[in-house]
Amino acid sequence: FFHEHIPALLLESFIKNSVLVGVCEALISKKQTWTPSYDKRKFSLEMNAIVKFCNIMVHPARRALDLASVPHVICTRLYGCLKGFEGLHTLILGSGSGGWVPEAYADKFLKALPQFDKLQKFSLKYDCTEVVLKALSGSCRNTLRVLDVERSLQVKSQTCVDHILSFKNLV
């Protein structure tokens, strides 16, 4: 319903701003109601119900997805929905686990990356791995212009360098 009633030109900015702000405000508001005596199971269900509204952000016509400054609970939800963003030109995944467990989200990334053949900018700080680079080099070797894998400690082998060198248009 949502996507069918918003003009395509407004879809990107509306989803990016209104939906994300609304979900963040709802999460903050809900967190403020928590007390130690609050039923933890009920609170968890309510928080999950709020986060499910992030599914509204998933649309194949979106051109950019920037999760760098999005609350982690929302990022985790959207990592699982990446396949629905097939038209992306810019994908900024933030820092994943912050380098603590680089493999934590790798399976979610690997399911989606092969379809991103239009990607021009990709960023995954701290958590990029050799398999993520391999998937990227297979799908957007000819289109990727910006690659940001800052502080990704697993990007240090010669194989990783070979994958990076396979991108023909990196600036």
Coordinates of N, CA and C in Angstrom, one line a residue:
F1 N 0.8 -1.2 0.0 CA 0.0 0.0 0.0 C 0.9 1.3 0.0
F2 N 1.8 1.2 0.9 CA 2.7 2.4 1.1 C 3.4 2.8 -0.2
H3 N 4.1 1.8 -0.8 CA 4.9 2.1 -2.0 C 4.1 2.4 -3.2
E4 N 2.9 1.9 -3.3 CA 2.0 2.1 -4.4 C 1.4 3.5 -4.4
H5 N 1.3 4.2 -3.3 CA 0.7 5.5 -3.2 C 1.6 6.7 -3.0
I6 N 2.9 6.4 -3.1 CA 3.9 7.5 -3.0 C 4.5 7.6 -4.4
P7 N 4.6 8.8 -5.0 CA 5.2 9.0 -6.3 C 6.7 8.6 -6.2
A8 N 7.2 8.0 -7.3 CA 8.5 7.5 -7.4 C 9.6 8.5 -7.0
L9 N 9.4 9.8 -7.5 CA 10.3 10.8 -7.2 C 10.4 11.2 -5.7
L10 N 9.4 11.0 -5.0 CA 9.4 11.3 -3.5 C 9.7 10.1 -2.7
L11 N 9.7 8.9 -3.3 CA 9.9 7.7 -2.5 C 11.2 7.6 -1.7
E12 N 12.3 8.0 -2.4 CA 13.6 7.9 -1.8 C 13.7 8.8 -0.6
S13 N 13.4 10.1 -0.7 CA 13.5 11.0 0.4 C 12.5 10.7 1.5
F14 N 11.3 10.3 1.1 CA 10.2 10.0 2.1 C 10.7 8.8 3.0
I15 N 11.1 7.8 2.3 CA 11.5 6.6 3.1 C 12.7 6.9 3.9
K16 N 13.7 7.5 3.3 CA 14.9 7.8 4.0 C 14.7 8.7 5.3
N17 N 13.8 9.7 5.2 CA 13.7 10.6 6.3 C 12.5 10.2 7.2
S18 N 11.3 10.2 6.7 CA 10.1 10.1 7.5 C 10.1 8.8 8.2
V19 N 10.2 7.7 7.5 CA 10.1 6.4 8.1 C 11.2 6.1 9.1
L20 N 12.4 6.4 8.8 CA 13.6 6.2 9.7 C 13.4 7.0 10.9
V21 N 13.1 8.3 10.8 CA 12.9 9.2 11.9 C 11.7 8.6 12.8
G22 N 10.7 8.2 12.2 CA 9.5 7.7 12.9 C 9.8 6.5 13.7
V23 N 10.6 5.6 13.1 CA 10.9 4.3 13.8 C 11.9 4.6 15.0
C24 N 12.9 5.5 14.7 CA 13.8 5.9 15.8 C 13.1 6.6 17.0
E25 N 12.2 7.5 16.7 CA 11.4 8.2 17.7 C 10.6 7.2 18.5
A26 N 10.0 6.2 17.8 CA 9.1 5.2 18.5 C 10.0 4.3 19.4
L27 N 11.2 4.0 18.9 CA 12.1 3.2 19.8 C 12.5 3.9 21.0
I28 N 12.9 5.2 20.8 CA 13.3 6.0 22.0 C 12.2 6.2 23.0
S29 N 11.0 6.4 22.5 CA 9.8 6.6 23.3 C 9.5 5.3 24.1
K30 N 9.6 4.2 23.4 CA 9.3 2.9 24.1 C 10.4 2.6 25.1
K31 N 11.7 2.9 24.8 CA 12.7 2.6 25.8 C 12.6 3.4 27.1
Q32 N 12.0 4.6 26.9 CA 11.8 5.5 28.1 C 10.7 5.0 29.0
T33 N 9.9 4.1 28.5 CA 8.8 3.5 29.4 C 9.3 2.3 30.2
W34 N 10.5 1.8 29.9 CA 11.0 0.6 30.5 C 11.4 0.9 32.0
T35 N 11.0 0.0 32.8 CA 11.4 0.0 34.2 C 11.8 -1.5 34.6
P36 N 12.6 -1.7 35.7 CA 13.0 -3.0 36.0 C 11.8 -4.0 36.3
S37 N 10.7 -3.4 36.6 CA 9.5 -4.3 36.9 C 8.7 -4.6 35.6
Y38 N 9.0 -4.0 34.5 CA 8.3 -4.2 33.2 C 8.5 -5.6 32.8
D39 N 7.5 -6.2 32.2 CA 7.6 -7.6 31.7 C 8.6 -7.6 30.5
K40 N 9.7 -8.3 30.7 CA 10.8 -8.2 29.7 C 10.3 -8.9 28.3
R41 N 9.5 -9.9 28.4 CA 9.0 -10.6 27.2 C 8.1 -9.6 26.4
K42 N 7.2 -9.0 27.1 CA 6.3 -8.0 26.5 C 7.1 -6.9 25.9
F43 N 8.0 -6.3 26.6 CA 8.8 -5.2 26.1 C 9.6 -5.6 24.9
S44 N 10.2 -6.8 24.9 CA 10.9 -7.2 23.7 C 10.0 -7.4 22.5
L45 N 8.8 -7.9 22.7 CA 7.8 -8.1 21.6 C 7.4 -6.7 21.0
E46 N 7.2 -5.7 21.9 CA 6.8 -4.4 21.5 C 8.0 -3.7 20.7
M47 N 9.2 -3.9 21.2 CA 10.4 -3.3 20.5 C 10.5 -4.0 19.1
N48 N 10.3 -5.3 19.0 CA 10.4 -6.0 17.7 C 9.3 -5.5 16.8
A49 N 8.1 -5.2 17.3 CA 7.0 -4.7 16.5 C 7.3 -3.4 15.9
I50 N 8.0 -2.5 16.6 CA 8.4 -1.2 16.1 C 9.4 -1.4 15.0
V51 N 10.4 -2.2 15.3 CA 11.5 -2.4 14.3 C 11.0 -3.0 13.0
K52 N 9.9 -3.8 13.0 CA 9.3 -4.3 11.8 C 8.9 -3.3 10.8
F53 N 8.6 -2.1 11.3 CA 8.2 -1.0 10.4 C 9.4 -0.6 9.5
C54 N 10.6 -1.1 9.8 CA 11.7 -0.8 8.9 C 11.5 -1.5 7.5
N55 N 10.7 -2.5 7.5 CA 10.4 -3.2 6.2 C 9.8 -2.2 5.2
I56 N 9.2 -1.1 5.6 CA 8.7 -0.1 4.7 C 9.8 0.6 3.9
M57 N 11.0 0.6 4.5 CA 12.2 1.2 3.8 C 12.7 0.4 2.6
V58 N 12.3 -0.9 2.6 CA 12.9 -1.8 1.6 C 12.1 -1.6 0.3
H59 N 12.8 -1.2 -0.8 CA 12.2 -1.0 -2.1 C 13.3 -1.2 -3.1
P60 N 13.0 -1.9 -4.2 CA 13.9 -2.2 -5.3 C 14.4 -1.0 -6.0
A61 N 13.6 0.1 -6.0 CA 14.0 1.3 -6.7 C 14.9 2.3 -6.0
R62 N 15.1 2.0 -4.7 CA 16.0 2.9 -3.9 C 17.4 2.9 -4.5
R63 N 18.0 4.1 -4.5 CA 19.3 4.2 -5.1 C 20.4 4.2 -4.1
A64 N 20.0 4.6 -2.8 CA 21.1 4.8 -1.8 C 20.5 4.3 -0.5
L65 N 21.4 3.6 0.3 CA 21.1 3.1 1.6 C 22.3 3.4 2.5
D66 N 22.2 4.3 3.5 CA 23.2 4.7 4.4 C 22.8 4.3 5.8
L67 N 23.5 3.3 6.3 CA 23.2 2.8 7.7 C 24.3 3.2 8.7
A68 N 25.2 4.1 8.3 CA 26.3 4.5 9.2 C 25.8 5.1 10.5
S69 N 24.8 5.9 10.5 CA 24.3 6.6 11.7 C 23.0 6.1 12.2
V70 N 22.6 4.9 11.8 CA 21.3 4.3 12.1 C 21.5 3.5 13.4
P71 N 20.5 3.5 14.3 CA 20.7 2.6 15.5 C 20.9 1.1 15.1
H72 N 21.7 0.4 15.9 CA 22.1 -0.9 15.6 C 20.9 -1.9 15.4
V73 N 19.9 -1.7 16.2 CA 18.7 -2.6 16.1 C 18.1 -2.5 14.7
I74 N 18.1 -1.3 14.2 CA 17.5 -1.1 12.8 C 18.4 -1.6 11.8
C75 N 19.7 -1.4 11.9 CA 20.7 -1.9 11.0 C 20.6 -3.5 10.9
T76 N 20.5 -4.1 12.0 CA 20.4 -5.6 12.0 C 19.2 -6.0 11.2
R77 N 18.1 -5.3 11.4 CA 16.9 -5.7 10.7 C 17.1 -5.5 9.2
L78 N 17.7 -4.4 8.8 CA 17.8 -4.1 7.4 C 18.9 -4.9 6.7
Y79 N 19.9 -5.4 7.5 CA 20.9 -6.3 6.9 C 20.2 -7.6 6.4
G80 N 19.2 -8.0 7.1 CA 18.4 -9.2 6.7 C 17.5 -8.9 5.5
C81 N 17.3 -7.7 5.1 CA 16.4 -7.3 4.0 C 17.2 -6.8 2.8
L82 N 18.5 -6.9 2.8 CA 19.3 -6.3 1.7 C 18.9 -6.7 0.3
K83 N 18.4 -8.0 0.2 CA 18.1 -8.5 -1.1 C 17.0 -7.6 -1.8
G84 N 16.2 -7.0 -1.0 CA 15.1 -6.2 -1.5 C 15.5 -4.8 -2.0
F85 N 16.8 -4.5 -1.9 CA 17.3 -3.2 -2.4 C 18.1 -3.4 -3.7
E86 N 17.6 -4.1 -4.6 CA 18.4 -4.5 -5.8 C 18.8 -3.3 -6.7
G87 N 18.2 -2.2 -6.6 CA 18.6 -1.0 -7.5 C 19.6 -0.1 -6.9
L88 N 20.3 -0.5 -5.8 CA 21.2 0.4 -5.1 C 22.4 0.8 -6.0
H89 N 22.8 2.1 -5.8 CA 24.0 2.6 -6.4 C 25.0 2.9 -5.3
T90 N 24.5 3.2 -4.1 CA 25.3 3.5 -2.9 C 24.8 2.6 -1.8
L91 N 25.8 1.8 -1.2 CA 25.5 1.0 0.0 C 26.5 1.2 1.1
I92 N 26.1 1.9 2.1 CA 26.9 2.1 3.3 C 26.4 1.4 4.4
L93 N 27.1 0.3 4.8 CA 26.6 -0.6 5.8 C 27.0 -0.2 7.3
G94 N 27.8 0.8 7.4 CA 28.2 1.2 8.8 C 29.3 0.3 9.2
S95 N 29.3 -0.1 10.4 CA 30.5 -0.9 11.0 C 30.1 -2.3 11.4
G96 N 28.9 -2.8 11.0 CA 28.5 -4.1 11.4 C 28.7 -4.4 12.9
S97 N 29.6 -5.3 13.2 CA 29.8 -5.6 14.6 C 30.9 -4.7 15.3
G98 N 31.4 -3.8 14.5 CA 32.5 -3.0 15.0 C 33.8 -3.7 15.0
G99 N 33.9 -4.8 14.3 CA 35.2 -5.5 14.2 C 35.3 -6.7 15.2
W100 N 34.3 -6.8 16.1 CA 34.4 -7.8 17.1 C 34.1 -9.2 16.5
V101 N 33.1 -9.3 15.7 CA 32.8 -10.6 15.1 C 32.4 -10.3 13.6
P102 N 33.5 -10.2 12.7 CA 33.2 -9.8 11.3 C 32.3 -10.8 10.6
E103 N 32.3 -12.0 11.0 CA 31.4 -13.0 10.4 C 30.0 -12.9 10.8
A104 N 29.6 -12.1 11.8 CA 28.3 -12.0 12.3 C 27.2 -11.8 11.3
Y105 N 27.5 -10.9 10.4 CA 26.5 -10.5 9.3 C 26.9 -10.9 7.9
A106 N 28.1 -11.6 7.8 CA 28.6 -11.9 6.5 C 27.6 -12.7 5.7
D107 N 26.9 -13.7 6.3 CA 25.9 -14.5 5.5 C 24.8 -13.6 4.9
K108 N 24.4 -12.6 5.7 CA 23.3 -11.7 5.1 C 23.9 -10.8 4.0
F109 N 25.1 -10.4 4.1 CA 25.7 -9.6 3.1 C 25.9 -10.5 1.8
L110 N 26.4 -11.7 2.0 CA 26.7 -12.6 0.9 C 25.5 -13.0 0.1
K111 N 24.3 -13.0 0.7 CA 23.1 -13.4 0.0 C 22.7 -12.2 -0.9
A112 N 23.0 -11.0 -0.5 CA 22.5 -9.8 -1.3 C 23.5 -9.3 -2.3
L113 N 24.8 -9.3 -1.9 CA 25.8 -8.7 -2.8 C 25.8 -9.1 -4.2
P114 N 25.6 -10.4 -4.6 CA 25.7 -10.8 -6.0 C 24.7 -10.1 -6.9
Q115 N 23.6 -9.6 -6.3 CA 22.6 -8.9 -7.2 C 22.9 -7.4 -7.4
F116 N 23.9 -6.8 -6.7 CA 24.1 -5.4 -6.8 C 25.1 -5.1 -7.9
D117 N 24.6 -5.2 -9.1 CA 25.4 -5.0 -10.3 C 25.5 -3.6 -10.7
K118 N 24.8 -2.7 -10.0 CA 24.8 -1.2 -10.3 C 25.6 -0.4 -9.3
L119 N 26.1 -1.1 -8.3 CA 26.7 -0.5 -7.1 C 27.9 0.4 -7.6
Q120 N 27.9 1.6 -7.1 CA 29.0 2.5 -7.4 C 29.8 2.9 -6.1
K121 N 29.2 2.8 -5.0 CA 29.9 3.1 -3.7 C 29.5 2.0 -2.7
F122 N 30.5 1.5 -2.1 CA 30.3 0.5 -1.0 C 31.2 0.8 0.2
S123 N 30.6 0.7 1.4 CA 31.3 0.9 2.6 C 30.9 -0.1 3.6
L124 N 31.9 -0.8 4.2 CA 31.7 -1.7 5.3 C 32.9 -1.5 6.2
K125 N 32.8 -0.7 7.2 CA 34.0 -0.5 8.1 C 34.1 -1.6 9.1
Y126 N 35.3 -1.9 9.5 CA 35.7 -2.9 10.5 C 35.4 -4.3 10.2
D127 N 34.3 -4.6 9.4 CA 33.9 -6.0 9.3 C 34.0 -6.6 7.9
C128 N 34.7 -5.9 7.0 CA 34.8 -6.5 5.6 C 35.7 -7.7 5.7
T129 N 35.4 -8.7 4.9 CA 36.2 -9.9 4.8 C 36.6 -10.2 3.4
E130 N 37.4 -11.2 3.2 CA 37.8 -11.7 1.9 C 36.6 -12.1 1.1
V131 N 35.6 -12.9 1.7 CA 34.5 -13.4 1.0 C 33.5 -12.2 0.6
V132 N 33.4 -11.2 1.3 CA 32.6 -10.0 1.0 C 33.3 -9.3 -0.3
L133 N 34.6 -9.2 -0.2 CA 35.3 -8.6 -1.4 C 35.1 -9.4 -2.6
K134 N 35.2 -10.7 -2.5 CA 35.0 -11.7 -3.6 C 33.6 -11.5 -4.2
A135 N 32.6 -11.5 -3.4 CA 31.2 -11.3 -3.8 C 31.1 -9.9 -4.6
L136 N 31.6 -8.9 -4.0 CA 31.6 -7.6 -4.7 C 32.3 -7.6 -6.0
S137 N 33.5 -8.2 -6.0 CA 34.2 -8.2 -7.3 C 33.5 -9.0 -8.4
G138 N 32.7 -9.9 -8.0 CA 31.9 -10.7 -8.9 C 30.7 -10.0 -9.5
S139 N 30.1 -9.1 -8.7 CA 28.9 -8.4 -9.1 C 29.1 -7.0 -9.6
C140 N 30.0 -6.3 -9.1 CA 30.1 -4.9 -9.5 C 31.5 -4.5 -9.9
R141 N 32.2 -5.4 -10.5 CA 33.6 -5.2 -10.9 C 33.7 -4.0 -11.8
N142 N 32.7 -3.8 -12.7 CA 32.8 -2.7 -13.7 C 32.1 -1.4 -13.3
T143 N 31.4 -1.4 -12.2 CA 30.7 -0.2 -11.8 C 31.2 0.5 -10.5
L144 N 31.8 -0.3 -9.6 CA 32.2 0.3 -8.3 C 33.3 1.3 -8.5
R145 N 33.1 2.5 -7.9 CA 34.0 3.6 -8.0 C 34.6 3.9 -6.6
V146 N 33.9 3.7 -5.5 CA 34.4 3.9 -4.2 C 34.2 2.7 -3.3
L147 N 35.3 2.3 -2.7 CA 35.3 1.1 -1.8 C 35.9 1.6 -0.5
D148 N 35.1 1.5 0.6 CA 35.6 1.9 1.9 C 35.5 0.7 2.9
V149 N 36.7 0.1 3.2 CA 36.8 -1.0 4.1 C 37.7 -0.7 5.3
E150 N 37.6 0.6 5.7 CA 38.4 1.1 6.8 C 38.5 0.2 8.0
R151 N 39.7 0.0 8.5 CA 39.9 -0.8 9.7 C 39.4 -2.2 9.7
S152 N 39.2 -2.8 8.5 CA 38.8 -4.2 8.4 C 40.0 -5.1 8.5
L153 N 40.3 -5.6 9.6 CA 41.5 -6.3 9.9 C 41.6 -7.6 9.0
Q154 N 40.6 -8.1 8.5 CA 40.6 -9.3 7.7 C 40.9 -9.0 6.3
V155 N 41.0 -7.8 5.9 CA 41.4 -7.4 4.5 C 42.9 -7.1 4.5
K156 N 43.7 -8.2 4.5 CA 45.1 -8.0 4.5 C 45.9 -9.0 3.7
S157 N 45.2 -10.0 3.1 CA 45.9 -11.0 2.3 C 46.0 -10.6 0.9
Q158 N 46.9 -11.3 0.2 CA 47.1 -11.0 -1.2 C 45.8 -11.3 -2.0
T159 N 45.0 -12.2 -1.6 CA 43.8 -12.5 -2.3 C 42.8 -11.3 -2.2
C160 N 42.8 -10.7 -1.0 CA 42.0 -9.5 -0.8 C 42.5 -8.4 -1.8
V161 N 43.8 -8.2 -1.9 CA 44.3 -7.2 -2.8 C 43.9 -7.5 -4.2
D162 N 44.0 -8.8 -4.6 CA 43.6 -9.1 -6.0 C 42.2 -8.8 -6.3
H163 N 41.3 -9.0 -5.3 CA 39.9 -8.7 -5.4 C 39.7 -7.2 -5.6
I164 N 40.4 -6.4 -4.8 CA 40.3 -5.0 -4.9 C 40.9 -4.5 -6.2
L165 N 41.9 -5.1 -6.7 CA 42.5 -4.6 -8.0 C 41.6 -5.0 -9.2
S166 N 40.7 -5.9 -9.0 CA 39.8 -6.3 -10.1 C 38.7 -5.3 -10.4
F167 N 38.5 -4.3 -9.5 CA 37.6 -3.3 -9.7 C 38.2 -2.3 -10.7
K168 N 37.6 -2.1 -11.9 CA 38.2 -1.4 -13.0 C 38.0 0.1 -12.9
N169 N 37.1 0.6 -12.1 CA 36.8 2.0 -12.1 C 37.0 2.7 -10.7
L170 N 37.7 2.1 -9.8 CA 37.9 2.7 -8.5 C 38.7 4.0 -8.6
V171 N 38.2 4.9 -7.8 CA 38.9 6.2 -7.7 C 39.4 6.4 -6.3

